[in-house]
PDB file of C-alpha atoms and ligand atoms in Angstrom:
ATOM      1  CA  UNK Q   6       0.091  -0.096 -17.151  1.00  0.00           C
ATOM      2  CA  UNK Q   7      -3.499   1.648 -15.440  1.00  0.00           C
ATOM      3  CA  UNK Q   8      -3.182   4.750 -13.896  1.00  0.00           C
ATOM      4  CA  UNK Q   9      -2.559   3.895  -9.726  1.00  0.00           C
ATOM      5  CA  UNK Q  10      -5.382   4.083  -7.325  1.00  0.00           C
ATOM      6  CA  UNK Q  11      -4.996   6.844  -4.705  1.00  0.00           C
ATOM      7  CA  UNK Q  12      -6.312   4.854  -1.920  1.00  0.00           C
ATOM      8  CA  UNK Q  13      -3.333   2.164  -0.874  1.00  0.00           C
ATOM      9  CA  UNK Q  14      -5.646   0.051   1.665  1.00  0.00           C
ATOM     10  CA  UNK Q  15      -2.983  -2.140   3.728  1.00  0.00           C
ATOM     11  CA  UNK Q  16      -4.359  -5.471   5.679  1.00  0.00           C
ATOM     12  CA  UNK Q  17      -4.123  -6.042   8.666  1.00  0.00           C
ATOM     13  CA  UNK Q  18      -3.552  -9.577  10.126  1.00  0.00           C
ATOM     14  CA  UNK Q  19      -3.478  -8.722  13.075  1.00  0.00           C
ATOM     15  CA  UNK Q  20      -4.966 -11.409  15.713  1.00  0.00           C
ATOM     16  CA  UNK Q  21      -8.224  -9.703  15.684  1.00  0.00           C
ATOM     17  CA  UNK Q  22      -8.075  -8.468  12.697  1.00  0.00           C
ATOM     18  CA  UNK Q  23     -10.913  -9.632   9.914  1.00  0.00           C
ATOM     19  CA  UNK Q  24      -9.209  -8.452   6.879  1.00  0.00           C
ATOM     20  CA  UNK Q  25     -11.541  -9.738   4.333  1.00  0.00           C
ATOM     21  CA  UNK Q  26     -14.301  -8.243   5.608  1.00  0.00           C
ATOM     22  CA  UNK Q  27     -12.614  -4.277   5.322  1.00  0.00           C
ATOM     23  CA  UNK Q  28     -11.881  -5.255   1.767  1.00  0.00           C
ATOM     24  CA  UNK Q  29     -15.122  -5.692   1.010  1.00  0.00           C
ATOM     25  CA  UNK Q  30     -17.164  -2.707   2.840  1.00  0.00           C
ATOM     26  CA  UNK Q  31     -14.095  -0.326   0.926  1.00  0.00           C
ATOM     27  CA  UNK Q  32     -14.472  -2.225  -2.573  1.00  0.00           C
ATOM     28  CA  UNK Q  33     -18.017  -1.220  -4.121  1.00  0.00           C
ATOM     29  CA  UNK Q  34     -17.349   2.880  -2.068  1.00  0.00           C
ATOM     30  CA  UNK Q  35     -13.341   3.418  -3.181  1.00  0.00           C
ATOM     31  CA  UNK Q  36     -13.480   0.743  -6.421  1.00  0.00           C
ATOM     32  CA  UNK Q  37     -11.134   1.330  -9.073  1.00  0.00           C
ATOM     33  CA  UNK Q  38      -8.609   4.448  -6.594  1.00  0.00           C
ATOM     34  CA  UNK Q  39      -8.524   1.389  -4.386  1.00  0.00           C
ATOM     35  CA  UNK Q  40      -5.080  -0.298  -3.979  1.00  0.00           C
ATOM     36  CA  UNK Q  41      -5.480  -3.899  -1.623  1.00  0.00           C
ATOM     37  CA  UNK Q  42      -1.618  -4.982  -0.731  1.00  0.00           C
ATOM     38  CA  UNK Q  43      -2.206  -7.564   1.093  1.00  0.00           C
ATOM     39  CA  UNK Q  44       0.280  -7.390   3.781  1.00  0.00           C
ATOM     40  CA  UNK Q  45       0.752  -9.961   6.690  1.00  0.00           C
ATOM     41  CA  UNK Q  46       2.335 -10.564   9.747  1.00  0.00           C
ATOM     42  CA  UNK Q  47       6.212 -12.289  10.394  1.00  0.00           C
ATOM     43  CA  UNK Q  48       4.314 -15.534  11.895  1.00  0.00           C
ATOM     44  CA  UNK Q  49       2.350 -16.578   8.540  1.00  0.00           C
ATOM     45  CA  UNK Q  50       3.242 -18.923   6.147  1.00  0.00           C
ATOM     46  CA  UNK Q  51       3.955 -18.718   3.213  1.00  0.00           C
ATOM     47  CA  UNK Q  52       0.113 -20.976   2.484  1.00  0.00           C
ATOM     48  CA  UNK Q  53      -1.888 -18.622   4.838  1.00  0.00           C
ATOM     49  CA  UNK Q  54       0.229 -15.483   2.377  1.00  0.00           C
ATOM     50  CA  UNK Q  55      -1.277 -16.688  -0.471  1.00  0.00           C
ATOM     51  CA  UNK Q  56      -4.765 -18.130   0.581  1.00  0.00           C
ATOM     52  CA  UNK Q  57      -6.260 -14.778   1.698  1.00  0.00           C
ATOM     53  CA  UNK Q  58      -3.922 -12.522  -1.143  1.00  0.00           C
ATOM     54  CA  UNK Q  59      -5.851 -14.617  -3.521  1.00  0.00           C
ATOM     55  CA  UNK Q  60      -9.302 -14.420  -2.332  1.00  0.00           C
ATOM     56  CA  UNK Q  61      -8.055 -10.684  -2.436  1.00  0.00           C
ATOM     57  CA  UNK Q  62      -7.274 -10.926  -5.749  1.00  0.00           C
ATOM     58  CA  UNK Q  63     -10.655 -12.151  -6.629  1.00  0.00           C
ATOM     59  CA  UNK Q  64     -12.761  -9.734  -4.821  1.00  0.00           C
ATOM     60  CA  UNK Q  65     -10.762  -7.154  -6.263  1.00  0.00           C
ATOM     61  CA  UNK Q  66     -11.331  -8.150 -10.359  1.00  0.00           C
ATOM     62  CA  UNK Q  67     -14.962  -6.992 -11.158  1.00  0.00           C
ATOM     63  CA  UNK Q  68     -14.800  -3.926  -9.463  1.00  0.00           C
ATOM     64  CA  UNK Q  69     -11.202  -3.244 -10.948  1.00  0.00           C
ATOM     65  CA  UNK Q  70      -8.893  -2.513  -8.385  1.00  0.00           C
ATOM     66  CA  UNK Q  71      -5.235  -3.084  -8.089  1.00  0.00           C
ATOM     67  CA  UNK Q  72      -4.215  -5.628  -5.586  1.00  0.00           C
ATOM     68  CA  UNK Q  73      -0.569  -5.329  -4.617  1.00  0.00           C
ATOM     69  CA  UNK Q  74       1.542  -8.379  -2.535  1.00  0.00           C
ATOM     70  CA  UNK Q  75       4.293  -6.309   0.597  1.00  0.00           C
ATOM     71  CA  UNK Q  76       7.565  -7.940   0.645  1.00  0.00           C
ATOM     72  CA  UNK Q  77       6.421 -12.001  -1.204  1.00  0.00           C
ATOM     73  CA  UNK Q  78       7.311 -11.168  -4.035  1.00  0.00           C
ATOM     74  CA  UNK Q  79       6.947 -15.514  -5.273  1.00  0.00           C
ATOM     75  CA  UNK Q  80       3.174 -14.737  -3.733  1.00  0.00           C
ATOM     76  CA  UNK Q  81       2.637 -11.880  -5.526  1.00  0.00           C
ATOM     77  CA  UNK Q  82       3.193 -14.125  -9.295  1.00  0.00           C
ATOM     78  CA  UNK Q  83       0.974 -17.172  -8.300  1.00  0.00           C
ATOM     79  CA  UNK Q  84      -1.551 -15.076  -7.143  1.00  0.00           C
ATOM     80  CA  UNK Q  85      -1.390 -13.156 -10.781  1.00  0.00           C
ATOM     81  CA  UNK Q  86      -1.635  -9.945  -8.993  1.00  0.00           C
ATOM     82  CA  UNK Q  87      -0.583  -6.291 -10.319  1.00  0.00           C
ATOM     83  CA  UNK Q  88       2.118  -6.003  -7.863  1.00  0.00           C
ATOM     84  CA  UNK Q  89       4.270  -5.277  -5.337  1.00  0.00           C
ATOM     85  CA  UNK Q  90       5.446  -3.108  -2.825  1.00  0.00           C
ATOM     86  CA  UNK Q  91       9.292  -4.174  -1.376  1.00  0.00           C
ATOM     87  CA  UNK Q  92      11.782  -1.953   0.992  1.00  0.00           C
ATOM     88  CA  UNK Q  93      15.139  -2.318   3.012  1.00  0.00           C
ATOM     89  CA  UNK Q  94      15.078  -5.998   3.798  1.00  0.00           C
ATOM     90  CA  UNK Q  95      13.226  -6.825   1.456  1.00  0.00           C
ATOM     91  CA  UNK Q  96      14.688  -8.325  -2.120  1.00  0.00           C
ATOM     92  CA  UNK Q  97      16.332  -4.715  -3.325  1.00  0.00           C
ATOM     93  CA  UNK Q  98      13.878  -2.985  -5.895  1.00  0.00           C
ATOM     94  CA  UNK Q  99      15.855  -3.726  -9.247  1.00  0.00           C
ATOM     95  CA  UNK Q 100      15.410  -8.134  -8.377  1.00  0.00           C
ATOM     96  CA  UNK Q 101      12.211  -7.352  -7.311  1.00  0.00           C
ATOM     97  CA  UNK Q 102      11.286  -5.834 -10.619  1.00  0.00           C
ATOM     98  CA  UNK Q 103      13.193  -8.657 -12.021  1.00  0.00           C
ATOM     99  CA  UNK Q 104      11.293 -11.199 -10.943  1.00  0.00           C
ATOM    100  CA  UNK Q 105       7.508  -9.294 -11.176  1.00  0.00           C
ATOM    101  CA  UNK Q 106       8.243  -8.245 -15.187  1.00  0.00           C
ATOM    102  CA  UNK Q 107       8.159  -5.096 -16.467  1.00  0.00           C
ATOM    103  CA  UNK Q 108       4.672  -4.133 -16.448  1.00  0.00           C
ATOM    104  CA  UNK Q 109       3.960  -4.913 -13.083  1.00  0.00           C
ATOM    105  CA  UNK Q 110       3.464  -1.936 -10.322  1.00  0.00           C
ATOM    106  CA  UNK Q 111       5.375  -2.322  -7.750  1.00  0.00           C
ATOM    107  CA  UNK Q 112       6.554   0.164  -5.690  1.00  0.00           C
ATOM    108  CA  UNK Q 113       9.175   0.684  -3.320  1.00  0.00           C
ATOM    109  CA  UNK Q 114       9.597   2.436  -0.004  1.00  0.00           C
ATOM    110  CA  UNK Q 115      11.396   5.519   0.500  1.00  0.00           C
ATOM    111  CA  UNK Q 116      11.889   7.923   3.258  1.00  0.00           C
ATOM    112  CA  UNK Q 117      14.311  11.000   1.223  1.00  0.00           C
ATOM    113  CA  UNK Q 118      15.152  12.510  -1.781  1.00  0.00           C
ATOM    114  CA  UNK Q 119      18.450  10.091  -2.208  1.00  0.00           C
ATOM    115  CA  UNK Q 120      17.181   7.398  -1.909  1.00  0.00           C
ATOM    116  CA  UNK Q 121      13.895   8.011  -3.503  1.00  0.00           C
ATOM    117  CA  UNK Q 122      16.091   8.598  -6.417  1.00  0.00           C
ATOM    118  CA  UNK Q 123      17.547   5.415  -6.654  1.00  0.00           C
ATOM    119  CA  UNK Q 124      14.758   3.672  -6.529  1.00  0.00           C
ATOM    120  CA  UNK Q 125      13.143   4.941  -9.216  1.00  0.00           C
ATOM    121  CA  UNK Q 126      15.656   5.016 -11.071  1.00  0.00           C
ATOM    122  CA  UNK Q 127      16.196   0.523 -10.028  1.00  0.00           C
ATOM    123  CA  UNK Q 128      12.510   0.206 -11.815  1.00  0.00           C
ATOM    124  CA  UNK Q 129       9.728   2.029  -8.719  1.00  0.00           C
ATOM    125  CA  UNK Q 130       7.028   2.914 -10.380  1.00  0.00           C
ATOM    126  CA  UNK Q 131       5.684   4.233  -7.096  1.00  0.00           C
ATOM    127  CA  UNK Q 132       7.106   5.449  -3.861  1.00  0.00           C
ATOM    128  CA  UNK Q 133       5.440   4.377  -0.139  1.00  0.00           C
ATOM    129  CA  UNK Q 134       7.155   7.402   1.635  1.00  0.00           C
ATOM    130  CA  UNK Q 135       7.406   8.080   5.676  1.00  0.00           C
ATOM    131  CA  UNK Q 136       6.185   7.960   8.157  1.00  0.00           C
ATOM    132  CA  UNK Q 137       4.068  10.985   7.820  1.00  0.00           C
ATOM    133  CA  UNK Q 138       2.848  11.304  11.100  1.00  0.00           C
ATOM    134  CA  UNK Q 139       3.071   8.832  14.369  1.00  0.00           C
ATOM    135  CA  UNK Q 140       1.261   5.355  14.080  1.00  0.00           C
ATOM    136  CA  UNK Q 141       0.237   2.580  15.997  1.00  0.00           C
ATOM    137  CA  UNK Q 142       0.154  -0.044  13.462  1.00  0.00           C
ATOM    138  CA  UNK Q 143       4.203  -0.313  13.408  1.00  0.00           C
ATOM    139  CA  UNK Q 144       7.032  -0.467  15.665  1.00  0.00           C
ATOM    140  CA  UNK Q 145      10.906   0.354  15.814  1.00  0.00           C
ATOM    141  CA  UNK Q 146      10.463   2.676  12.769  1.00  0.00           C
ATOM    142  CA  UNK Q 147      13.006   6.564  12.670  1.00  0.00           C
ATOM    143  CA  UNK Q 148      11.129   9.825  13.479  1.00  0.00           C
ATOM    144  CA  UNK Q 149       7.866  10.868  11.401  1.00  0.00           C
ATOM    145  CA  UNK Q 150       9.162  13.098   8.574  1.00  0.00           C
ATOM    146  CA  UNK Q 151       5.957  15.507   7.888  1.00  0.00           C
ATOM    147  CA  UNK Q 152       3.816  16.522   5.169  1.00  0.00           C
ATOM    148  CA  UNK Q 153       7.695  18.698   4.715  1.00  0.00           C
ATOM    149  CA  UNK Q 154       9.653  15.742   3.755  1.00  0.00           C
ATOM    150  CA  UNK Q 155       7.051  14.018   1.479  1.00  0.00           C
ATOM    151  CA  UNK Q 156       6.800  17.275   0.070  1.00  0.00           C
ATOM    152  CA  UNK Q 157      11.664  16.721  -0.172  1.00  0.00           C
ATOM    153  CA  UNK Q 158      10.535  13.969  -1.417  1.00  0.00           C
ATOM    154  CA  UNK Q 159       7.464  14.898  -3.940  1.00  0.00           C
ATOM    155  CA  UNK Q 160       9.962  17.113  -5.433  1.00  0.00           C
ATOM    156  CA  UNK Q 161      12.514  14.351  -6.395  1.00  0.00           C
ATOM    157  CA  UNK Q 162      10.829  12.176  -8.841  1.00  0.00           C
ATOM    158  CA  UNK Q 163       8.211  11.915 -10.736  1.00  0.00           C
ATOM    159  CA  UNK Q 164       6.647   8.821  -9.333  1.00  0.00           C
ATOM    160  CA  UNK Q 165       3.448   9.439  -7.408  1.00  0.00           C
ATOM    161  CA  UNK Q 166       3.850   8.873  -3.775  1.00  0.00           C
ATOM    162  CA  UNK Q 167       1.780   7.537  -1.829  1.00  0.00           C
ATOM    163  CA  UNK Q 168       2.041   9.361   1.908  1.00  0.00           C
ATOM    164  CA  UNK Q 169       2.384   6.579   5.065  1.00  0.00           C
ATOM    165  CA  UNK Q 170       1.439   6.843   8.510  1.00  0.00           C
ATOM    166  CA  UNK Q 171      -1.115   7.807  10.551  1.00  0.00           C
ATOM    167  CA  UNK Q 172      -3.008   9.136   8.244  1.00  0.00           C
ATOM    168  CA  UNK Q 173      -6.160   9.852   8.571  1.00  0.00           C
ATOM    169  CA  UNK Q 174      -9.029  11.929   6.238  1.00  0.00           C
ATOM    170  CA  UNK Q 175      -7.883  14.576   8.449  1.00  0.00           C
ATOM    171  CA  UNK Q 176      -3.608  14.657   7.831  1.00  0.00           C
ATOM    172  CA  UNK Q 177      -4.895  14.034   3.884  1.00  0.00           C
ATOM    173  CA  UNK Q 178      -4.658  17.828   3.120  1.00  0.00           C
ATOM    174  CA  UNK Q 179      -1.720  18.166   4.560  1.00  0.00           C
ATOM    175  CA  UNK Q 180      -0.344  15.251   2.669  1.00  0.00           C
ATOM    176  CA  UNK Q 181      -1.690  15.801  -0.858  1.00  0.00           C
ATOM    177  CA  UNK Q 182      -0.440  20.505  -0.745  1.00  0.00           C
ATOM    178  CA  UNK Q 183       2.720  18.636  -0.058  1.00  0.00           C
ATOM    179  CA  UNK Q 184       2.741  16.418  -3.951  1.00  0.00           C
ATOM    180  CA  UNK Q 185       1.538  12.929  -2.406  1.00  0.00           C
ATOM    181  CA  UNK Q 186      -0.472  11.645  -5.561  1.00  0.00           C
ATOM    182  CA  UNK Q 187      -2.880   9.774  -2.382  1.00  0.00           C
ATOM    183  CA  UNK Q 188      -1.773   7.859   0.672  1.00  0.00           C
ATOM    184  CA  UNK Q 189      -1.594   4.078   2.317  1.00  0.00           C
ATOM    185  CA  UNK Q 190      -3.872   3.240   5.572  1.00  0.00           C
ATOM    186  CA  UNK Q 191      -4.121   0.849   7.699  1.00  0.00           C
ATOM    187  CA  UNK Q 192      -5.343   1.240  11.178  1.00  0.00           C
ATOM    188  CA  UNK Q 193      -7.765   4.308   9.857  1.00  0.00           C
ATOM    189  CA  UNK Q 194      -9.631   1.197   7.692  1.00  0.00           C
ATOM    190  CA  UNK Q 195      -8.562  -1.756   9.770  1.00  0.00           C
ATOM    191  CA  UNK Q 196      -9.669  -0.505  13.712  1.00  0.00           C
ATOM    192  CA  UNK Q 197     -13.152   1.746  12.802  1.00  0.00           C
ATOM    193  CA  UNK Q 198     -16.162   0.771  13.434  1.00  0.00           C
ATOM    194  CA  UNK Q 199     -17.731   1.575   9.853  1.00  0.00           C
ATOM    195  CA  UNK Q 200     -14.778   0.402   7.075  1.00  0.00           C
ATOM    196  CA  UNK Q 201     -17.592   1.501   4.370  1.00  0.00           C
ATOM    197  CA  UNK Q 202     -17.460   4.239   5.734  1.00  0.00           C
ATOM    198  CA  UNK Q 203     -14.021   5.497   6.416  1.00  0.00           C
ATOM    199  CA  UNK Q 204     -13.031   4.630   3.147  1.00  0.00           C
ATOM    200  CA  UNK Q 205     -15.743   7.569   1.571  1.00  0.00           C
ATOM    201  CA  UNK Q 206     -13.925  10.183   4.068  1.00  0.00           C
ATOM    202  CA  UNK Q 207     -10.820   9.133   2.491  1.00  0.00           C
ATOM    203  CA  UNK Q 208     -11.159   9.426  -1.234  1.00  0.00           C
ATOM    204  CA  UNK Q 209     -13.789  12.605  -0.038  1.00  0.00           C
ATOM    205  CA  UNK Q 210     -10.563  14.602   0.850  1.00  0.00           C
ATOM    206  CA  UNK Q 211      -8.123  12.396  -1.782  1.00  0.00           C
ATOM    207  CA  UNK Q 212     -10.429  13.500  -4.582  1.00  0.00           C
ATOM    208  CA  UNK Q 213     -11.462  17.127  -3.611  1.00  0.00           C
TER     209      UNK Q 213
HETATM  210  C1  LIG C 305       2.729   1.356   0.394  1.00  0.00           C
HETATM  211  C2  LIG C 305       3.641   1.298   1.458  1.00  0.00           C
HETATM  212  N1  LIG C 305       4.656   2.084   1.795  1.00  0.00           N
HETATM  213  C3  LIG C 305       6.191   1.731   2.969  1.00  0.00           C
HETATM  214  C4  LIG C 305       5.113   1.282   3.332  1.00  0.00           C
HETATM  215  C5  LIG C 305       6.544   0.058   4.219  1.00  0.00           C
HETATM  216  O1  LIG C 305       7.367  -1.718   3.941  1.00  0.00           O
HETATM  217  P1  LIG C 305       8.601  -2.134   4.016  1.00  0.00           P
HETATM  218  O2  LIG C 305       9.540  -0.346   4.804  1.00  0.00           O
HETATM  219  O3  LIG C 305       8.854  -3.183   3.331  1.00  0.00           O
HETATM  220  O4  LIG C 305       7.980  -2.343   5.334  1.00  0.00           O
HETATM  221  P2  LIG C 305       6.692  -3.607   6.330  1.00  0.00           P
HETATM  222  O5  LIG C 305       5.356  -3.385   5.372  1.00  0.00           O
HETATM  223  O6  LIG C 305       6.821  -4.849   5.026  1.00  0.00           O
HETATM  224  O7  LIG C 305       6.688  -4.106   7.047  1.00  0.00           O
HETATM  225  C6  LIG C 305       4.919  -0.184   2.779  1.00  0.00           C
HETATM  226  N2  LIG C 305       4.198  -1.103   3.214  1.00  0.00           N
HETATM  227  N3  LIG C 305       3.952   0.431   1.783  1.00  0.00           N
HETATM  228  C1  TZP C 306       3.724  -0.507   7.132  1.00  0.00           C
HETATM  229  C2  TZP C 306       4.240   0.589   7.742  1.00  0.00           C
HETATM  230  N1  TZP C 306       5.340   1.615   6.674  1.00  0.00           N
HETATM  231  C3  TZP C 306       5.004   3.140   8.180  1.00  0.00           C
HETATM  232  S1  TZP C 306       4.008   3.334   8.590  1.00  0.00           S
HETATM  233  C4  TZP C 306       3.184   1.870   8.549  1.00  0.00           C
HETATM  234  C5  TZP C 306       2.536   1.194   8.840  1.00  0.00           C
HETATM  235  C6  TZP C 306       0.917   2.110   8.721  1.00  0.00           C
HETATM  236  O1  TZP C 306      -0.216   2.448   9.563  1.00  0.00           O
HETATM  237  P1  TZP C 306      -1.004   3.676   9.807  1.00  0.00           P
HETATM  238  O2  TZP C 306      -1.280   3.762   8.470  1.00  0.00           O
HETATM  239  O3  TZP C 306      -1.950   2.791  11.147  1.00  0.00           O
HETATM  240  O4  TZP C 306      -0.133   4.395  10.500  1.00  0.00           O
HETATM  241 MG1   MG C 307       9.009  -5.042   3.246  1.00  0.00          MG
END
C-alpha cells in the first residue's frame, strides 16, 4: 500500500459549493500528498455521489493522489477508489474492511484511545481524530478535544492519525507536535477565495 498523504481534502457539497473546482486547484499543489475524501450531504442520491466520486477519481489518478469515499462503500467500490472512511453511524470497521478488501485504505473516526485501539484492531489503516477545534461545517459534534486529545490517541496507536475539525494552517504545528501525521479539512479549502494558495499554506505547515 502506498504511504498515506498528509493533506485530506473532504469535499463540500453544500449548496453554492463547487467541490470539483477545489479539487482541481489543490491537486497540482499537493499532488501525492493529497487525499481527496468524497463526502456528500445526506440528501445526495447514490447516482450523484457516484458521478462526483468517478470524476474525483479521474482527477486524482495522474497525480497519484488518493481518492477515498466517505460512508458509501459501494460507491467506493464502483469507482475503484483507493478506499473509504467510516464512523460511528456507518458500517462497523471490520465489516468495512471485508467490503473493501485487505489492500484498501480504510479510515475510521476516533475520539479517544480506547475507541482508537478498537478501530485499528478491527482493520482501520488510519484514524480521523476530532473534532480538534470548533467547526462550522458539521453540527451535532461533541466538544473539541484539542491537541491534547490528539496526543492521547496518537500515543495509543501506530497507524497515522489525521486530525480533523476546524483545522487551519495556523493550527497545524500544534497538531503535528501532538503526534498527528496529517490533517483533514473542509472549510480551510472550500470556503476560501484561492484554494490553491490555501493548499500551499497547509502543505508548508505539514512538511516543515
Ligand atoms: C478524516 C476523517 N475523520 C473523521 C471523519 C468523520 O467521519 P464520521 O464520524 O463518519 O462523520 P461523517 O463525515 O460521515 O459525517 C471523516 N469524514 N474524515
Ligand atoms: C466531517 C467532520 N467530522 C468532524 S469535524 C468535521 C468537519 C470538518 O470541517 P472543517 O475542516 O470545516 O472544520
Ligand atoms: Mg460517516
